Coordinates of C-alpha atoms in Angstrom, one line a residue:
M1 CA 7.1 -12.0 -9.9
V2 CA 9.4 -12.2 -6.9
S3 CA 10.3 -15.1 -4.7
S4 CA 9.0 -14.8 -1.2
E5 CA 11.9 -14.7 1.2
S6 CA 12.0 -14.4 5.0
S7 CA 13.8 -11.1 4.6
I8 CA 10.7 -9.4 3.0
A9 CA 8.3 -10.8 5.6
S10 CA 8.9 -7.7 7.7
F11 CA 10.6 -4.4 7.7
E12 CA 10.8 -1.4 10.0
S13 CA 11.1 2.4 10.3
T14 CA 11.6 4.7 13.1
Q15 CA 8.1 4.4 14.4
L16 CA 6.6 1.6 12.5
R17 CA 6.9 -2.2 12.0
M18 CA 5.4 -3.7 8.9
R19 CA 4.8 -7.4 8.7
L20 CA 3.0 -9.6 6.2
V21 CA -0.7 -9.9 6.6
T22 CA -1.9 -13.2 8.4
E23 CA -5.2 -14.7 9.0
S24 CA -5.2 -12.9 12.4
D25 CA -5.6 -9.6 10.5
Q26 CA -8.9 -10.5 8.9
Q27 CA -11.0 -8.3 11.2
F28 CA -8.8 -5.3 10.9
Y29 CA -8.7 -5.6 7.2
V30 CA -12.5 -5.9 6.9
S31 CA -13.0 -2.9 9.1
L32 CA -10.8 -0.7 6.8
F33 CA -12.5 -1.8 3.5
T34 CA -16.0 -1.5 4.8
D35 CA -15.9 1.8 6.3
S36 CA -17.2 4.5 4.0
E37 CA -15.1 7.3 5.6
T38 CA -11.9 5.3 5.2
M39 CA -12.7 4.4 1.5
Q40 CA -13.8 7.7 0.4
H41 CA -10.8 8.6 -1.5
I42 CA -10.0 5.0 -2.5
G43 CA -13.2 3.5 -4.0
D44 CA -16.5 2.3 -2.9
A45 CA -16.7 0.7 0.6
L46 CA -17.1 -3.1 0.5
S47 CA -19.8 -5.2 2.1
D48 CA -18.5 -7.6 4.9
N49 CA -18.7 -10.4 2.4
Q50 CA -16.9 -8.6 -0.3
A51 CA -14.1 -7.6 2.1
M52 CA -13.8 -11.1 3.5
E53 CA -13.5 -12.5 -0.2
R54 CA -10.9 -9.8 -1.1
F55 CA -8.9 -10.6 2.1
K56 CA -9.0 -14.4 1.2
K57 CA -7.5 -13.4 -2.3
D58 CA -4.9 -11.2 -0.7
I59 CA -3.8 -13.8 1.7
A60 CA -3.5 -16.4 -1.1
A61 CA -1.7 -14.2 -3.3
S62 CA 1.0 -13.3 -0.8
G63 CA 1.5 -16.9 0.2
Q64 CA 2.5 -17.9 -3.3
N65 CA 6.1 -18.3 -4.3
P66 CA 7.0 -16.4 -6.5
S67 CA 4.5 -13.8 -5.5
N68 CA 3.1 -11.0 -7.6
S69 CA 1.4 -9.5 -4.6
M70 CA 2.5 -8.7 -1.1
L71 CA 0.5 -7.0 1.7
W72 CA 2.0 -5.8 5.0
V73 CA 0.2 -4.4 8.1
I74 CA 1.5 -1.1 9.4
I75 CA 1.9 -1.3 13.2
N76 CA 2.9 1.4 15.6
K77 CA 6.1 0.0 17.4
T78 CA 5.6 1.5 20.8
Q79 CA 1.8 1.0 21.2
N80 CA 1.5 -2.1 19.1
I81 CA -1.5 -0.8 17.3
K82 CA -2.4 -1.6 13.8
L83 CA -2.6 1.6 11.7
G84 CA -3.1 0.4 8.2
L85 CA -2.0 -1.6 5.3
I86 CA 0.7 -1.2 2.5
G87 CA 1.0 -3.5 -0.3
I88 CA 2.5 -3.9 -3.9
S89 CA 1.2 -5.9 -6.7
Q90 CA 2.0 -6.4 -10.3
R91 CA -0.9 -4.9 -12.3
S92 CA -1.8 -5.1 -16.0
I93 CA -3.2 -1.5 -15.7
F94 CA 0.5 -0.6 -15.3
N95 CA 1.8 -3.0 -18.1
G96 CA 2.8 -5.5 -15.4
N97 CA 4.7 -3.1 -13.3
W98 CA 4.3 -2.8 -9.5
E99 CA 1.4 -0.8 -8.1
L100 CA 1.7 0.7 -4.6
G101 CA -1.3 0.9 -2.3
V102 CA -1.8 2.3 1.2
I103 CA -4.9 2.4 3.3
L104 CA -4.9 3.9 6.7
A105 CA -7.2 3.7 9.7
K106 CA -8.8 7.1 10.4
Q107 CA -6.7 7.9 13.4
A108 CA -3.5 7.4 11.3
V109 CA -4.4 9.8 8.4
A110 CA -2.3 12.9 8.0
R111 CA 0.2 11.9 10.6
G112 CA 3.1 11.0 8.3
I113 CA 2.4 7.3 8.7
A114 CA 2.0 6.5 5.0
K115 CA 5.1 8.4 4.1
E116 CA 7.1 6.7 6.8
A117 CA 5.8 3.2 5.6
I118 CA 6.6 4.0 2.0
R119 CA 10.1 5.1 2.8
G120 CA 10.7 1.8 4.7
L121 CA 9.3 -0.3 1.9
T122 CA 11.6 1.5 -0.8
K123 CA 14.6 1.3 1.5
D124 CA 14.3 -2.2 2.8
I125 CA 12.2 -4.2 0.4
L126 CA 12.1 -2.8 -3.1
N127 CA 15.8 -2.9 -3.5
Q128 CA 16.0 -6.5 -2.5
L129 CA 13.3 -7.4 -5.0
Q130 CA 15.0 -5.2 -7.6
I131 CA 12.1 -3.1 -8.2
D132 CA 12.9 0.2 -9.7
E133 CA 9.6 1.9 -10.2
L134 CA 6.2 2.0 -8.3
Y135 CA 3.0 3.1 -9.8
G136 CA -0.3 4.3 -8.2
R137 CA -3.6 5.9 -8.7
I138 CA -4.8 8.7 -6.5
K139 CA -8.3 10.1 -6.7
H140 CA -8.3 13.7 -7.7
K141 CA -10.0 14.9 -4.5
N142 CA -7.5 13.2 -2.1
D143 CA -5.4 16.3 -1.6
I144 CA -3.6 14.7 1.5
S145 CA -2.2 11.8 -0.6
I146 CA -1.5 14.0 -3.6
N147 CA 0.6 16.5 -1.5
M148 CA 2.4 13.6 0.1
V149 CA 3.4 11.8 -3.1
K150 CA 4.6 15.2 -4.6
S151 CA 6.7 15.7 -1.5
M152 CA 8.2 12.3 -1.9
G153 CA 9.2 12.7 -5.6
F154 CA 6.3 10.8 -7.2
E155 CA 5.7 12.2 -10.8
N156 CA 2.1 12.7 -12.3
Y157 CA 2.3 11.2 -15.8
K158 CA -1.4 11.1 -16.7
N159 CA -4.9 11.8 -15.5
D160 CA -8.5 10.6 -16.4
D161 CA -11.8 11.8 -14.9
D162 CA -11.4 10.1 -11.5
Y163 CA -7.8 9.6 -10.9
G164 CA -4.2 10.9 -11.4
Y165 CA -1.6 8.3 -12.3
W166 CA 1.8 8.6 -10.6
V167 CA 5.2 6.9 -10.8
F168 CA 7.9 6.9 -8.1
E169 CA 11.4 5.9 -9.3
N170 CA 14.3 4.5 -7.6
K171 CA 16.3 7.7 -8.1
N172 CA 13.9 9.4 -5.7
W173 CA 14.1 6.9 -3.0
G174 CA 16.0 8.0 -0.1

């Protein structure tokens, strides 16, 4: 777990600003998790009630100190438009190591947004938190994400019927 500090409340990249999710982001969050097209490569789309419950849990988790889960909204700096979410959380599926998750609005897919947000996260936040590895799962049919993580230096270390499991080590952050 990590202590929440104001220095991790937000970070930026060239085109993007990421800030911790707040109550004001509920509608955007719900719209992402209930949209079947957005969720097609992540998991099943949620109902409005399921998405609202998940949002409440994510808000509560990121408000704890120390926190084992943090979620930021990805915002286009020039247009001030919300493009997606990026988060990290300690997960038992990865033996307590940190899992990375990114979900983008449809208009932000395949535009380099996820890659830029991940680069900002690794550069500005993970070094502060002394996190040296990020883990993730990607559905086998999600070619856009698979190609992106390969280009960034993520390494595939196992597969099951639905997902490839990936690790991104500090030596590849840059």
